[in-house]
Short mmCIF file of C-alpha atoms and ligand atoms in Angstrom, two decimals:
data_model
loop_
_atom_site.label_atom_id
_atom_site.label_comp_id
_atom_site.label_asym_id
_atom_site.label_seq_id
_atom_site.Cartn_x
_atom_site.Cartn_y
_atom_site.Cartn_z
CA MET A 1 135.96 72.46 54.04
CA THR A 2 133.83 70.06 55.95
CA SER A 3 131.05 71.00 58.55
CA GLN A 4 131.84 70.22 62.04
CA THR A 5 128.14 69.58 62.75
CA ALA A 6 127.86 66.86 60.36
CA VAL A 7 128.87 64.36 62.64
CA TRP A 8 126.72 63.80 65.92
CA HIS A 9 129.25 62.46 68.43
CA PRO A 10 128.27 59.63 70.58
CA PHE A 11 127.89 60.32 74.58
CA THR A 12 128.87 64.02 73.72
CA PRO A 13 127.07 67.10 74.66
CA MET A 14 127.42 68.72 71.38
CA GLN A 15 127.09 72.31 72.10
CA SER A 16 130.05 72.47 74.42
CA PHE A 17 131.96 70.06 72.30
CA LEU A 18 131.92 72.31 69.20
CA GLU A 19 132.93 75.20 71.35
CA ASP A 20 136.07 73.19 72.53
CA ASP A 21 139.03 73.00 70.45
CA VAL A 22 138.89 69.25 69.95
CA PRO A 23 141.79 67.57 67.86
CA VAL A 24 140.91 65.83 64.60
CA ILE A 25 142.69 62.64 64.65
CA CYS A 26 143.96 61.51 61.04
CA ALA A 27 146.89 58.94 61.77
CA GLY A 28 148.06 56.69 64.52
CA GLU A 29 151.30 54.93 65.09
CA GLY A 30 152.10 52.57 67.96
CA PHE A 31 150.48 53.93 70.93
CA GLU A 32 150.04 57.21 69.96
CA LEU A 33 147.53 59.30 67.94
CA ILE A 34 148.33 61.92 65.57
CA ASP A 35 146.21 65.12 64.90
CA THR A 36 145.78 67.01 61.53
CA GLU A 37 148.25 69.66 62.95
CA GLY A 38 150.94 66.88 63.54
CA LYS A 39 150.56 66.87 67.31
CA ARG A 40 150.99 63.37 69.00
CA TYR A 41 148.89 62.22 71.98
CA VAL A 42 149.53 58.99 73.93
CA ASP A 43 146.39 56.75 73.59
CA GLY A 44 145.74 56.42 77.26
CA ILE A 45 142.12 54.71 76.87
CA SER A 46 143.35 52.51 73.98
CA SER A 47 140.78 53.96 71.72
CA LEU A 48 137.84 53.35 73.73
CA TRP A 49 139.00 50.06 75.84
CA CYS A 50 139.63 48.19 72.59
CA ASN A 51 143.20 48.81 71.14
CA VAL A 52 145.40 45.91 72.21
CA PHE A 53 149.00 46.08 70.50
CA GLY A 54 148.75 49.71 69.44
CA HIS A 55 147.93 51.22 66.15
CA ARG A 56 149.13 50.02 62.74
CA VAL A 57 150.37 46.81 63.93
CA PRO A 58 152.30 45.21 60.96
CA ALA A 59 150.78 41.79 61.51
CA ILE A 60 147.25 42.83 61.77
CA ASP A 61 147.57 45.41 58.78
CA GLN A 62 148.83 42.73 56.58
CA ALA A 63 146.25 40.34 57.52
CA ILE A 64 143.48 42.52 56.80
CA LYS A 65 145.13 43.57 53.45
CA ALA A 66 145.47 39.99 52.63
CA GLN A 67 141.97 39.33 53.09
CA ILE A 68 140.78 42.42 51.08
CA ASP A 69 142.68 40.63 48.03
CA ARG A 70 140.32 37.64 48.75
CA ILE A 71 136.97 39.14 49.67
CA SER A 72 136.03 41.85 52.02
CA HIS A 73 132.44 41.03 52.72
CA THR A 74 130.13 37.75 52.28
CA THR A 75 127.02 36.78 54.29
CA LEU A 76 126.79 34.21 57.04
CA LEU A 77 123.10 33.88 56.43
CA GLY A 78 122.98 30.96 54.39
CA LEU A 79 126.50 30.89 53.40
CA GLN A 80 129.79 29.63 55.08
CA SER A 81 133.36 31.34 54.93
CA HIS A 82 136.45 29.60 55.96
CA ILE A 83 137.84 32.59 57.94
CA SER A 84 134.81 33.00 60.14
CA ARG A 85 134.86 29.20 60.84
CA GLU A 86 138.76 29.31 61.54
CA LEU A 87 137.85 32.29 64.10
CA ALA A 88 135.09 30.54 65.63
CA GLU A 89 137.30 27.46 66.23
CA ARG A 90 140.13 29.66 67.68
CA LEU A 91 137.82 31.40 70.16
CA VAL A 92 136.49 27.94 71.21
CA GLU A 93 139.98 26.91 72.03
CA VAL A 94 141.00 30.07 73.86
CA THR A 95 137.78 30.68 75.85
CA PRO A 96 136.86 28.62 79.02
CA GLN A 97 136.16 24.92 78.16
CA GLY A 98 132.49 24.16 77.48
CA LEU A 99 131.86 27.07 75.22
CA ASN A 100 131.81 25.42 71.84
CA HIS A 101 129.75 27.65 69.58
CA VAL A 102 130.24 31.20 68.30
CA PHE A 103 127.32 33.49 67.17
CA TYR A 104 128.84 36.60 65.46
CA SER A 105 127.49 40.16 65.69
CA ASP A 106 129.35 43.54 65.55
CA ALA A 107 129.34 45.49 68.86
CA GLY A 108 129.46 44.75 72.42
CA ALA A 109 125.72 45.60 72.80
CA THR A 110 124.72 43.18 70.12
CA ALA A 111 126.70 40.55 71.48
CA VAL A 112 124.69 41.20 74.62
CA GLU A 113 121.39 41.35 72.73
CA ALA A 114 121.95 38.22 71.21
CA ALA A 115 122.92 36.40 74.40
CA LEU A 116 119.69 37.52 76.32
CA LYS A 117 117.62 36.32 73.46
CA ILE A 118 119.32 33.07 73.25
CA ALA A 119 118.72 32.70 76.97
CA VAL A 120 114.92 33.31 76.72
CA GLN A 121 114.56 31.05 73.68
CA TYR A 122 116.66 28.35 75.23
CA HIS A 123 114.56 27.97 78.24
CA ALA A 124 111.50 27.86 75.95
CA GLN A 125 112.79 25.08 73.78
CA LYS A 126 114.73 23.00 76.31
CA THR A 127 113.05 19.46 75.67
CA SER A 128 112.23 18.55 79.32
CA PRO A 129 110.77 20.53 80.90
CA ALA A 130 110.10 23.25 78.45
CA GLN A 131 109.97 26.56 80.61
CA SER A 132 109.13 30.12 79.87
CA ARG A 133 111.45 32.23 81.66
CA HIS A 134 111.91 36.11 81.04
CA LEU A 135 113.52 37.68 84.07
CA PHE A 136 117.10 38.75 84.05
CA VAL A 137 119.20 39.46 87.29
CA ARG A 138 121.66 42.42 86.93
CA LEU A 139 123.98 44.04 89.24
CA GLY A 140 123.56 47.54 90.29
CA ASP A 141 125.42 50.04 88.23
CA SER A 142 126.08 47.48 85.64
CA TYR A 143 126.76 48.67 81.98
CA HIS A 144 126.04 46.32 78.98
CA GLY A 145 125.79 48.77 76.02
CA ASP A 146 123.12 50.93 74.55
CA THR A 147 120.67 49.04 72.65
CA LEU A 148 117.52 48.77 74.43
CA GLY A 149 117.87 45.05 75.61
CA ALA A 150 121.49 45.97 76.82
CA VAL A 151 120.12 49.07 78.53
CA SER A 152 117.35 47.08 80.29
CA LEU A 153 120.18 44.90 81.69
CA GLY A 154 122.60 47.58 82.57
CA ARG A 155 121.26 50.78 82.75
CA ILE A 156 122.96 53.86 84.27
CA GLU A 157 120.23 56.00 85.75
CA ALA A 158 121.70 59.48 84.38
CA PHE A 159 122.02 58.42 80.95
CA HIS A 160 118.97 56.14 80.57
CA HIS A 161 116.05 57.18 82.72
CA VAL A 162 114.19 58.74 79.85
CA TYR A 163 113.95 55.34 78.05
CA ALA A 164 112.49 53.78 81.32
CA PRO A 165 109.05 53.16 79.57
CA LEU A 166 110.71 51.07 76.84
CA LEU A 167 112.85 48.95 78.98
CA PHE A 168 111.75 45.09 80.20
CA GLN A 169 111.65 44.24 84.01
CA THR A 170 114.81 42.99 85.59
CA LEU A 171 115.84 42.14 89.37
CA THR A 172 118.61 44.23 90.40
CA ILE A 173 120.93 42.85 93.13
CA PRO A 174 123.74 45.31 94.85
CA SER A 175 127.04 45.11 93.19
CA PRO A 176 129.89 43.75 95.58
CA GLY A 177 132.21 46.35 93.94
CA ALA A 178 129.94 49.49 95.07
CA SER A 179 132.31 52.01 96.27
CA ARG A 180 130.06 53.38 98.85
CA LEU A 181 128.94 50.87 101.49
CA PRO A 182 125.65 51.19 103.39
CA PRO A 183 126.18 53.21 106.73
CA GLY A 184 127.64 50.97 109.36
CA MET A 185 128.51 48.05 107.18
CA THR A 186 132.10 46.85 106.99
CA GLN A 187 133.70 45.46 103.69
CA ALA A 188 133.31 41.93 104.87
CA GLU A 189 129.64 42.45 105.90
CA TYR A 190 128.81 44.10 102.77
CA ALA A 191 130.35 41.19 100.60
CA ARG A 192 128.28 38.65 102.74
CA TYR A 193 125.11 41.09 102.25
CA CYS A 194 125.59 41.03 98.45
CA LEU A 195 126.05 37.32 98.31
CA ASP A 196 122.81 36.81 100.51
CA GLN A 197 120.91 39.08 98.18
CA LEU A 198 122.05 37.23 95.17
CA THR A 199 121.22 33.81 97.12
CA ASN A 200 117.64 34.88 97.96
CA THR A 201 116.70 36.57 94.64
CA LEU A 202 117.66 33.35 92.77
CA ALA A 203 115.85 31.12 95.15
CA GLU A 204 112.70 33.12 95.34
CA HIS A 205 112.43 33.74 91.31
CA ALA A 206 114.25 30.52 90.23
CA ASP A 207 111.64 29.23 87.94
CA GLN A 208 111.11 32.70 86.22
CA ILE A 209 114.72 33.69 85.80
CA ALA A 210 116.52 33.05 82.35
CA ALA A 211 119.90 34.24 83.28
CA VAL A 212 122.06 36.29 85.56
CA ILE A 213 124.48 38.86 83.65
CA ILE A 214 127.68 39.79 85.20
CA GLU A 215 130.67 42.01 84.10
CA PRO A 216 133.04 39.53 85.50
CA LEU A 217 135.69 40.81 88.27
CA VAL A 218 135.28 44.57 86.99
CA GLN A 219 132.42 46.77 86.45
CA GLY A 220 133.91 49.05 83.72
CA ALA A 221 131.66 51.81 82.99
CA ALA A 222 130.55 52.21 86.58
CA GLY A 223 133.97 53.62 87.13
CA ILE A 224 136.13 50.61 87.64
CA LEU A 225 134.36 48.92 90.49
CA VAL A 226 136.32 45.68 91.49
CA HIS A 227 134.45 42.79 92.98
CA PRO A 228 135.96 40.74 95.80
CA PRO A 229 137.57 37.55 95.09
CA GLY A 230 135.03 34.50 95.08
CA TYR A 231 132.10 36.48 93.69
CA LEU A 232 132.14 35.44 90.50
CA ARG A 233 132.51 31.64 91.43
CA ALA A 234 129.53 31.97 93.66
CA VAL A 235 127.67 33.49 90.89
CA ARG A 236 128.36 30.53 88.85
CA GLU A 237 127.57 27.98 91.61
CA LEU A 238 124.23 29.65 92.60
CA THR A 239 123.04 29.94 88.90
CA ALA A 240 124.13 26.13 88.08
CA ARG A 241 122.09 25.01 91.32
CA HIS A 242 118.94 26.66 90.07
CA GLY A 243 119.33 25.78 86.36
CA ILE A 244 119.61 29.69 85.76
CA LEU A 245 122.04 30.64 82.77
CA MET A 246 124.93 32.71 83.48
CA ILE A 247 126.06 35.29 81.12
CA ALA A 248 129.54 36.69 81.35
CA ASP A 249 129.94 39.99 79.43
CA GLU A 250 133.63 40.09 78.95
CA VAL A 251 133.37 43.10 76.45
CA ALA A 252 135.41 45.46 78.53
CA VAL A 253 137.48 43.03 80.66
CA GLY A 254 138.31 40.42 78.00
CA PHE A 255 141.51 40.15 76.06
CA GLY A 256 143.93 40.50 78.62
CA LYS A 257 142.85 43.66 80.73
CA THR A 258 142.59 42.05 84.15
CA GLY A 259 145.92 39.89 83.50
CA THR A 260 144.32 36.86 82.07
CA LEU A 261 142.92 36.49 78.59
CA PHE A 262 139.57 36.25 80.07
CA ALA A 263 138.58 37.52 83.48
CA CYS A 264 136.47 34.46 84.12
CA GLU A 265 139.65 32.18 84.11
CA GLN A 266 140.67 33.82 87.43
CA GLU A 267 138.11 32.16 89.23
CA HIS A 268 137.84 28.80 87.09
CA VAL A 269 134.27 29.98 85.83
CA CYS A 270 132.74 28.77 82.40
CA PRO A 271 129.44 30.85 82.01
CA ASP A 272 126.74 29.44 79.65
CA LEU A 273 127.02 32.40 77.52
CA LEU A 274 130.05 34.73 76.87
CA CYS A 275 130.06 38.15 75.31
CA LEU A 276 133.28 39.48 73.52
CA ALA A 277 133.81 42.50 71.55
CA LYS A 278 136.37 45.46 71.73
CA GLY A 279 139.74 43.97 71.89
CA ILE A 280 138.81 40.89 69.65
CA THR A 281 140.09 42.49 66.40
CA GLY A 282 143.01 44.14 68.29
CA GLY A 283 140.97 47.41 68.22
CA TYR A 284 140.84 47.54 64.68
CA LEU A 285 137.29 46.45 63.23
CA PRO A 286 133.78 46.07 64.56
CA LEU A 287 133.25 42.35 65.56
CA ALA A 288 131.69 40.72 68.47
CA ALA A 289 130.89 37.06 69.50
CA THR A 290 128.51 35.31 71.93
CA LEU A 291 129.86 31.93 72.69
CA ALA A 292 127.73 29.43 73.78
CA THR A 293 127.76 25.89 75.45
CA SER A 294 126.62 22.85 73.27
CA GLU A 295 123.50 22.32 75.72
CA ILE A 296 122.23 25.85 74.59
CA TYR A 297 123.17 25.33 70.91
CA ASP A 298 121.68 21.98 70.93
CA ALA A 299 118.17 23.39 72.16
CA PHE A 300 118.05 25.32 68.85
CA LEU A 301 118.34 22.10 66.55
CA GLY A 302 115.47 20.48 65.07
CA PRO A 303 113.59 20.28 61.47
CA PRO A 304 112.98 23.94 60.27
CA ALA A 305 109.14 23.29 60.74
CA GLU A 306 109.56 23.09 64.37
CA MET A 307 110.61 26.77 64.24
CA LYS A 308 113.79 26.26 67.00
CA THR A 309 115.86 28.55 64.75
CA PHE A 310 117.38 31.65 66.28
CA PHE A 311 115.95 34.49 64.02
CA HIS A 312 118.34 36.96 64.90
CA GLY A 313 121.33 38.52 62.78
CA HIS A 314 122.98 41.36 61.44
CA THR A 315 124.18 42.37 57.79
CA TYR A 316 128.03 42.07 58.69
CA THR A 317 127.74 39.45 60.88
CA GLY A 318 131.26 37.42 60.76
CA ASN A 319 132.58 40.06 58.52
CA PRO A 320 135.84 38.54 56.92
CA LEU A 321 138.08 41.52 57.22
CA ALA A 322 137.12 41.60 60.95
CA CYS A 323 137.65 37.93 61.45
CA ALA A 324 141.26 38.34 59.66
CA ALA A 325 142.20 41.09 62.23
CA ALA A 326 140.74 38.86 64.94
CA LEU A 327 142.65 35.88 63.99
CA ALA A 328 145.85 37.95 63.78
CA THR A 329 145.23 39.50 67.10
CA LEU A 330 145.09 35.90 68.60
CA ASP A 331 148.25 34.82 66.75
CA LEU A 332 149.99 37.79 68.71
CA PHE A 333 148.49 36.75 71.97
CA ALA A 334 149.97 33.35 71.49
CA GLN A 335 153.27 35.02 71.43
CA ALA A 336 155.16 35.08 74.65
CA GLY A 337 155.09 38.18 76.62
CA THR A 338 151.67 39.92 76.12
CA LEU A 339 150.09 38.87 79.37
CA GLU A 340 153.27 39.11 81.15
CA ASN A 341 153.46 42.72 80.03
CA VAL A 342 149.95 43.44 81.63
CA HIS A 343 151.33 42.22 85.05
CA ALA A 344 154.25 44.52 84.76
CA ASN A 345 152.05 47.46 83.59
CA ALA A 346 149.64 46.94 86.37
CA THR A 347 152.39 46.91 89.18
CA MET A 348 154.01 49.85 87.42
CA LEU A 349 150.46 51.74 87.56
CA ALA A 350 149.87 50.74 91.21
CA GLU A 351 153.18 52.00 92.37
CA GLY A 352 152.95 55.13 90.46
CA LEU A 353 149.40 55.94 91.59
CA GLN A 354 150.53 55.25 95.24
CA GLN A 355 151.27 58.95 95.62
CA LEU A 356 147.61 59.59 95.21
CA HIS A 357 146.62 57.74 98.23
CA ASP A 358 146.96 60.85 100.69
CA HIS A 359 145.58 62.99 98.19
CA PRO A 360 142.92 65.48 99.63
CA HIS A 361 140.64 65.16 96.44
CA VAL A 362 141.23 61.60 95.64
CA ARG A 363 138.60 59.29 97.32
CA GLN A 364 139.69 55.99 95.80
CA VAL A 365 142.27 54.79 93.30
CA ARG A 366 140.44 51.34 91.80
CA GLN A 367 142.65 49.11 89.72
CA LYS A 368 142.43 45.48 88.36
CA GLY A 369 145.20 44.58 85.93
CA ILE A 370 145.47 47.68 83.72
CA MET A 371 141.91 48.99 84.24
CA THR A 372 142.08 51.96 86.40
CA GLY A 373 139.92 54.40 88.02
CA ILE A 374 140.79 57.41 89.92
CA GLU A 375 137.89 59.04 91.94
CA LEU A 376 138.04 62.71 92.67
CA VAL A 377 135.86 64.54 95.13
CA ARG A 378 135.68 67.95 96.55
CA ASP A 379 136.45 66.87 100.23
CA ARG A 380 137.83 63.38 100.73
CA ALA A 381 137.49 63.60 104.73
CA GLN A 382 133.81 64.16 104.50
CA ASP A 383 133.31 62.42 101.32
CA LEU A 384 131.73 65.33 99.63
CA PRO A 385 131.42 65.12 95.58
CA PHE A 386 132.31 68.29 93.18
CA ALA A 387 129.39 69.88 92.08
CA ALA A 388 128.32 68.22 88.72
CA GLN A 389 128.59 71.42 86.91
CA LEU A 390 132.11 71.93 87.51
CA ARG A 391 132.49 68.89 85.26
CA ILE A 392 135.86 68.09 87.08
CA GLY A 393 136.87 64.94 85.02
CA HIS A 394 136.25 66.85 81.94
CA ARG A 395 138.71 69.52 83.07
CA VAL A 396 141.30 66.92 84.13
CA ILE A 397 140.95 65.30 80.59
CA ARG A 398 141.39 68.56 78.81
CA VAL A 399 144.63 69.36 80.62
CA ALA A 400 145.91 66.10 79.98
CA ARG A 401 145.12 66.56 76.05
CA GLU A 402 147.16 69.94 76.11
CA LYS A 403 150.04 67.95 77.59
CA GLY A 404 149.64 65.05 74.79
CA LEU A 405 147.62 62.40 76.38
CA ILE A 406 144.25 61.38 75.62
CA ILE A 407 142.00 59.86 78.32
CA ARG A 408 138.32 60.09 79.31
CA PRO A 409 136.52 60.41 82.63
CA LEU A 410 133.50 58.52 83.94
CA GLY A 411 131.99 61.44 85.90
CA ASP A 412 134.48 62.60 88.17
CA THR A 413 136.46 59.28 87.77
CA ILE A 414 139.46 59.54 85.73
CA VAL A 415 139.79 56.30 83.62
CA LEU A 416 143.19 54.99 82.58
CA MET A 417 142.96 51.98 79.98
CA PRO A 418 146.21 51.82 78.44
CA ALA A 419 146.76 49.15 75.63
CA ILE A 420 147.86 46.00 77.34
CA ALA A 421 151.04 45.79 75.29
CA MET A 422 152.04 49.28 76.05
CA ASP A 423 155.64 49.62 76.82
CA GLN A 424 156.72 51.05 80.02
CA LYS A 425 158.38 54.20 78.77
CA THR A 426 155.04 55.50 77.12
CA LEU A 427 152.99 54.25 80.26
CA GLU A 428 155.32 56.48 82.53
CA ARG A 429 154.14 59.29 80.42
CA VAL A 430 150.50 58.33 80.76
CA LEU A 431 151.30 58.15 84.62
CA SER A 432 153.11 61.54 84.69
CA ILE A 433 150.71 63.54 82.74
CA THR A 434 147.88 62.05 84.61
CA LEU A 435 149.09 63.36 88.01
CA GLU A 436 150.05 66.56 86.72
CA SER A 437 146.87 67.04 84.94
CA ILE A 438 144.64 66.30 88.14
CA ASP A 439 146.45 68.76 90.29
CA GLU A 440 146.51 71.56 87.52
CA ALA A 441 142.78 71.02 86.62
CA LEU A 442 141.92 71.02 90.48
CA ALA A 443 144.14 74.26 91.21
CA GLU A 444 141.96 76.10 88.56
CA CYS A 445 138.84 75.42 90.53
N1 PLP B 501 129.33 45.68 77.74
C1 PLP B 501 130.46 46.21 78.45
C2 PLP B 501 130.75 45.45 79.94
C3 PLP B 501 130.96 47.43 78.12
O1 PLP B 501 131.92 48.10 78.81
C4 PLP B 501 130.50 47.96 76.99
C5 PLP B 501 130.92 49.17 76.37
O2 PLP B 501 131.87 49.68 76.93
C6 PLP B 501 129.48 47.29 76.17
C7 PLP B 501 128.96 45.95 76.50
C8 PLP B 501 129.16 47.65 74.93
O3 PLP B 501 129.85 47.52 73.89
P1 PLP B 501 129.70 48.41 72.41
O4 PLP B 501 129.93 49.87 72.93
O5 PLP B 501 130.68 47.76 71.60
O6 PLP B 501 128.41 48.22 72.12
#
């Protein structure tokens, strides 16, 4: 018999969690999770936004098993490995042109930590002129992970206010994806306002800003906030004009979720630093990558005595099993049909969710590719939220779980993040259970 309290679950109010009858997952197959009672659930959030081709995918399983027969772990500190090199070359090939170097770590947050430290050190070591730049520009409601650097860049007030004294200073600009506009502003005026704020902030602090960090096209953890077309491109042009680095955090949006392999492609943007994690291994193993341009990489070269080295790294950096899973994942992407499937599934989701457009408790349905957020409110006409203690989002996902679907809310926004390769029959179940669960949970209130 094991103790339920031995595991302290992340982002989980443990007391109510332990009072709840939470399934114990012991297996997976395709797009389903299986619990110890043998009950099957559709994995509607791709096991926290990272599963790509389903569970127990033969090609990925085989790649990991074959790698186990060679070696499971060896360090990249002072040694090389073929598999980490092969993956780095493949990542350089598939990411926007200009990103030529891969720094490995093991989570989205660590990919971001590496990026922000590289940005500061780059400015300090650039040959002419050397500059000390320590400010970062971030978008309101952005999220970049839970280590302290990442929290400084992407804090969510409700979660992170207690750490405020530990965080470094940033410049926050309004998110163009904000779901509530300032009173009296139209959507077009607000988009203009956001661009003006970005323009003015960069101009005013240009020689102090190390980088602007952005979740390209969609702010996921804020509740699937979709940016207007052209915004990402504008960020690229403005940062380039001032010699400010652009960090694209594609931890959530990368690997197909918005309809292209990387979201930056849709606006023909090459950032200076690109953060990848989650889907990089098909959702199998922890691996992350921070890609950099040659201009950045070159600023770290020089004799050891010059101390230009990037003194940063984690024990499992470039772990061979994870690299093997990532290579198999990229092979599967290269086979025809995966990104086409995203388009078909995105259309099916959009059509299926049409019926919520007049729902009295649905304030907005926000979607880009397969990333979907359904925001619930007590009164749509007056835009009144539900009382937080009602935990409406949580109630909906509990009903869905009973019906055989695992989803997870962000507050009162129900998030659907099906694996991008999900078949349409399974997606239909995701849709129908979600719609039923919303109505049943709301009827109980
Ligand atoms: N960046 C973004 C945009 C994310 O959505 C997340 C996680 O959801 C992270 C970073 C952090 O990733 P991880 O949980 O792997 O540290």
